[in-house]
Amino acid sequence: QLQLVESGGGLVQTGGSLRLSCAASGRTSLHYAMGWFRQAPGKEREFVAAMSWSSPGIAGITNYADSVKGRFTISRDNAKNTVDLQMNSLKPEDTAIYYCAAGLQTRTVVAGIDNYWGRGTQVTVSS
């Protein structure tokens, strides 16, 4: 089992920035791909960003939803078992609950299949 806990959500004005963090505990010895999803009110959960396992000298491969490319950056610290999401140039449409996800393969994380999930953190962008 893997437990994921998100932090860093909050209220920010349009154009502002927030940094979300997700801490993993439990079976962290496995090489998990990590990612972020979000769910806005009345909408389905959607993929935001993902990053494959990385190791010294081998950078993780990143994937982003088109809606956040150039504004959001995913990063991970395997020594700390954390994955962060730096969100810049935030827009009201970015308002959602953001969920951390982990899985054994990047493609399944991106697809939202067989993931471990955190409980989410609220991000609200005011206009």
PDB file of C-alpha atoms in Angstrom:
ATOM      1  CA  GLN A   1       0.000   0.000   0.000  1.00  0.00           C
ATOM      2  CA  LEU A   2       1.016   3.547  -0.655  1.00  0.00           C
ATOM      3  CA  GLN A   3      -0.379   6.581   1.156  1.00  0.00           C
ATOM      4  CA  LEU A   4      -0.404  10.000  -0.477  1.00  0.00           C
ATOM      5  CA  VAL A   5      -1.010  13.304   1.300  1.00  0.00           C
ATOM      6  CA  GLU A   6      -1.330  16.592  -0.561  1.00  0.00           C
ATOM      7  CA  SER A   7      -0.616  20.063   0.768  1.00  0.00           C
ATOM      8  CA  GLY A   8      -0.218  23.608  -0.504  1.00  0.00           C
ATOM      9  CA  GLY A   9      -3.657  24.431  -1.809  1.00  0.00           C
ATOM     10  CA  GLY A  10      -5.343  27.736  -1.158  1.00  0.00           C
ATOM     11  CA  LEU A  11      -6.871  30.884  -2.578  1.00  0.00           C
ATOM     12  CA  VAL A  12      -4.950  32.947  -5.124  1.00  0.00           C
ATOM     13  CA  GLN A  13      -5.769  35.716  -7.571  1.00  0.00           C
ATOM     14  CA  THR A  14      -5.689  35.315 -11.327  1.00  0.00           C
ATOM     15  CA  GLY A  15      -2.106  35.343 -12.540  1.00  0.00           C
ATOM     16  CA  GLY A  16      -0.758  34.186  -9.220  1.00  0.00           C
ATOM     17  CA  SER A  17       1.188  31.069  -8.300  1.00  0.00           C
ATOM     18  CA  LEU A  18       0.837  28.134  -5.965  1.00  0.00           C
ATOM     19  CA  ARG A  19       3.011  25.133  -5.250  1.00  0.00           C
ATOM     20  CA  LEU A  20       1.376  21.851  -4.348  1.00  0.00           C
ATOM     21  CA  SER A  21       3.258  19.059  -2.677  1.00  0.00           C
ATOM     22  CA  CYS A  22       2.465  15.386  -2.242  1.00  0.00           C
ATOM     23  CA  ALA A  23       4.190  13.185   0.314  1.00  0.00           C
ATOM     24  CA  ALA A  24       4.210   9.431  -0.185  1.00  0.00           C
ATOM     25  CA  SER A  25       4.585   6.871   2.572  1.00  0.00           C
ATOM     26  CA  GLY A  26       4.257   3.142   2.817  1.00  0.00           C
ATOM     27  CA  ARG A  27       5.664   1.010   0.025  1.00  0.00           C
ATOM     28  CA  THR A  28       7.889   3.747  -1.306  1.00  0.00           C
ATOM     29  CA  SER A  29      10.606   1.243  -2.179  1.00  0.00           C
ATOM     30  CA  LEU A  30       8.845   0.591  -5.495  1.00  0.00           C
ATOM     31  CA  HIS A  31       9.555   2.860  -8.426  1.00  0.00           C
ATOM     32  CA  TYR A  32       6.254   4.633  -8.847  1.00  0.00           C
ATOM     33  CA  ALA A  33       5.297   7.094 -11.513  1.00  0.00           C
ATOM     34  CA  MET A  34       3.624  10.087  -9.889  1.00  0.00           C
ATOM     35  CA  GLY A  35       1.082  12.555 -11.120  1.00  0.00           C
ATOM     36  CA  TRP A  36      -1.591  15.136 -10.468  1.00  0.00           C
ATOM     37  CA  PHE A  37      -5.246  15.220 -11.395  1.00  0.00           C
ATOM     38  CA  ARG A  38      -7.937  17.770 -10.691  1.00  0.00           C
ATOM     39  CA  GLN A  39     -11.693  17.850 -10.413  1.00  0.00           C
ATOM     40  CA  ALA A  40     -13.722  21.013 -10.763  1.00  0.00           C
ATOM     41  CA  PRO A  41     -17.297  21.272  -9.452  1.00  0.00           C
ATOM     42  CA  GLY A  42     -19.683  19.410 -11.712  1.00  0.00           C
ATOM     43  CA  LYS A  43     -16.899  17.996 -13.859  1.00  0.00           C
ATOM     44  CA  GLU A  44     -15.066  14.720 -14.075  1.00  0.00           C
ATOM     45  CA  ARG A  45     -11.580  14.247 -12.699  1.00  0.00           C
ATOM     46  CA  GLU A  46      -8.996  15.137 -15.336  1.00  0.00           C
ATOM     47  CA  PHE A  47      -5.297  14.533 -15.822  1.00  0.00           C
ATOM     48  CA  VAL A  48      -2.962  17.461 -15.152  1.00  0.00           C
ATOM     49  CA  ALA A  49       0.645  16.230 -15.101  1.00  0.00           C
ATOM     50  CA  ALA A  50       2.729  13.115 -14.530  1.00  0.00           C
ATOM     51  CA  MET A  51       6.348  12.188 -14.123  1.00  0.00           C
ATOM     52  CA  SER A  52       7.993   8.818 -14.480  1.00  0.00           C
ATOM     53  CA  TRP A  53      10.435   7.383 -11.995  1.00  0.00           C
ATOM     54  CA  SER A  54      13.791   9.130 -12.095  1.00  0.00           C
ATOM     55  CA  SER A  55      17.231   8.142 -10.847  1.00  0.00           C
ATOM     56  CA  PRO A  56      20.670   9.789 -10.672  1.00  0.00           C
ATOM     57  CA  GLY A  57      21.664  10.628 -14.234  1.00  0.00           C
ATOM     58  CA  ILE A  58      18.280   9.679 -15.633  1.00  0.00           C
ATOM     59  CA  ALA A  59      15.676  12.424 -15.653  1.00  0.00           C
ATOM     60  CA  GLY A  60      12.043  11.531 -15.264  1.00  0.00           C
ATOM     61  CA  ILE A  61       9.811  11.876 -18.310  1.00  0.00           C
ATOM     62  CA  THR A  62       7.028  14.400 -17.880  1.00  0.00           C
ATOM     63  CA  ASN A  63       3.555  14.590 -19.366  1.00  0.00           C
ATOM     64  CA  TYR A  64       1.195  17.556 -19.191  1.00  0.00           C
ATOM     65  CA  ALA A  65      -2.359  18.278 -20.155  1.00  0.00           C
ATOM     66  CA  ASP A  66      -2.529  20.817 -22.966  1.00  0.00           C
ATOM     67  CA  SER A  67      -4.421  23.210 -20.712  1.00  0.00           C
ATOM     68  CA  VAL A  68      -1.473  23.566 -18.312  1.00  0.00           C
ATOM     69  CA  LYS A  69       1.549  23.269 -20.594  1.00  0.00           C
ATOM     70  CA  GLY A  70       3.923  26.172 -20.117  1.00  0.00           C
ATOM     71  CA  ARG A  71       2.275  27.169 -16.833  1.00  0.00           C
ATOM     72  CA  PHE A  72       2.617  24.120 -14.563  1.00  0.00           C
ATOM     73  CA  THR A  73       5.765  22.162 -13.751  1.00  0.00           C
ATOM     74  CA  ILE A  74       5.904  18.784 -12.061  1.00  0.00           C
ATOM     75  CA  SER A  75       8.988  17.690 -10.151  1.00  0.00           C
ATOM     76  CA  ARG A  76       9.886  14.962  -7.717  1.00  0.00           C
ATOM     77  CA  ASP A  77      12.398  14.277  -4.962  1.00  0.00           C
ATOM     78  CA  ASN A  78      12.812  10.529  -4.628  1.00  0.00           C
ATOM     79  CA  ALA A  79      14.933  10.854  -1.502  1.00  0.00           C
ATOM     80  CA  LYS A  80      12.050  12.642   0.229  1.00  0.00           C
ATOM     81  CA  ASN A  81       9.302  10.647  -1.518  1.00  0.00           C
ATOM     82  CA  THR A  82       7.609  13.828  -2.656  1.00  0.00           C
ATOM     83  CA  VAL A  83       6.206  15.159  -5.900  1.00  0.00           C
ATOM     84  CA  ASP A  84       5.446  18.838  -6.390  1.00  0.00           C
ATOM     85  CA  LEU A  85       3.341  20.809  -8.823  1.00  0.00           C
ATOM     86  CA  GLN A  86       4.412  24.400  -9.412  1.00  0.00           C
ATOM     87  CA  MET A  87       1.467  26.316 -10.824  1.00  0.00           C
ATOM     88  CA  ASN A  88       2.083  29.712 -12.404  1.00  0.00           C
ATOM     89  CA  SER A  89      -0.152  32.152 -14.282  1.00  0.00           C
ATOM     90  CA  LEU A  90      -3.194  30.656 -12.635  1.00  0.00           C
ATOM     91  CA  LYS A  91      -6.610  31.165 -14.171  1.00  0.00           C
ATOM     92  CA  PRO A  92     -10.111  30.894 -12.679  1.00  0.00           C
ATOM     93  CA  GLU A  93     -10.612  27.719 -14.733  1.00  0.00           C
ATOM     94  CA  ASP A  94      -7.794  26.113 -12.750  1.00  0.00           C
ATOM     95  CA  THR A  95     -10.061  26.132  -9.703  1.00  0.00           C
ATOM     96  CA  ALA A  96     -10.506  22.535  -8.582  1.00  0.00           C
ATOM     97  CA  ILE A  97      -9.592  19.935  -6.028  1.00  0.00           C
ATOM     98  CA  TYR A  98      -6.139  18.668  -6.944  1.00  0.00           C
ATOM     99  CA  TYR A  99      -5.323  15.024  -6.326  1.00  0.00           C
ATOM    100  CA  CYS A 100      -1.960  13.324  -6.166  1.00  0.00           C
ATOM    101  CA  ALA A 101      -1.710   9.960  -7.907  1.00  0.00           C
ATOM    102  CA  ALA A 102       0.837   7.174  -8.090  1.00  0.00           C
ATOM    103  CA  GLY A 103       1.131   4.008 -10.123  1.00  0.00           C
ATOM    104  CA  LEU A 104       3.647   1.502 -11.391  1.00  0.00           C
ATOM    105  CA  GLN A 105       3.535   2.770 -14.976  1.00  0.00           C
ATOM    106  CA  THR A 106       3.347   6.316 -16.290  1.00  0.00           C
ATOM    107  CA  ARG A 107       0.743   5.382 -18.905  1.00  0.00           C
ATOM    108  CA  THR A 108      -1.633   4.027 -16.282  1.00  0.00           C
ATOM    109  CA  VAL A 109      -1.091   7.056 -14.063  1.00  0.00           C
ATOM    110  CA  VAL A 110      -1.943   9.335 -16.989  1.00  0.00           C
ATOM    111  CA  ALA A 111      -5.005   7.237 -17.770  1.00  0.00           C
ATOM    112  CA  GLY A 112      -6.088   7.286 -14.134  1.00  0.00           C
ATOM    113  CA  ILE A 113      -6.095   3.495 -13.996  1.00  0.00           C
ATOM    114  CA  ASP A 114      -5.113   1.465 -10.939  1.00  0.00           C
ATOM    115  CA  ASN A 115      -3.715   4.507  -9.188  1.00  0.00           C
ATOM    116  CA  TYR A 116      -3.163   5.208  -5.562  1.00  0.00           C
ATOM    117  CA  TRP A 117      -4.881   8.494  -4.731  1.00  0.00           C
ATOM    118  CA  GLY A 118      -4.532  11.202  -2.156  1.00  0.00           C
ATOM    119  CA  ARG A 119      -7.533  12.922  -0.622  1.00  0.00           C
ATOM    120  CA  GLY A 120      -6.995  16.152  -2.498  1.00  0.00           C
ATOM    121  CA  THR A 121      -6.291  19.788  -1.793  1.00  0.00           C
ATOM    122  CA  GLN A 122      -8.478  22.704  -2.845  1.00  0.00           C
ATOM    123  CA  VAL A 123      -7.145  25.338  -5.220  1.00  0.00           C
ATOM    124  CA  THR A 124      -9.291  28.395  -5.812  1.00  0.00           C
ATOM    125  CA  VAL A 125      -8.351  31.099  -8.303  1.00  0.00           C
ATOM    126  CA  SER A 126     -10.322  34.314  -7.985  1.00  0.00           C
ATOM    127  CA  SER A 127     -10.966  36.574 -10.945  1.00  0.00           C
TER     128      SER A 127
END
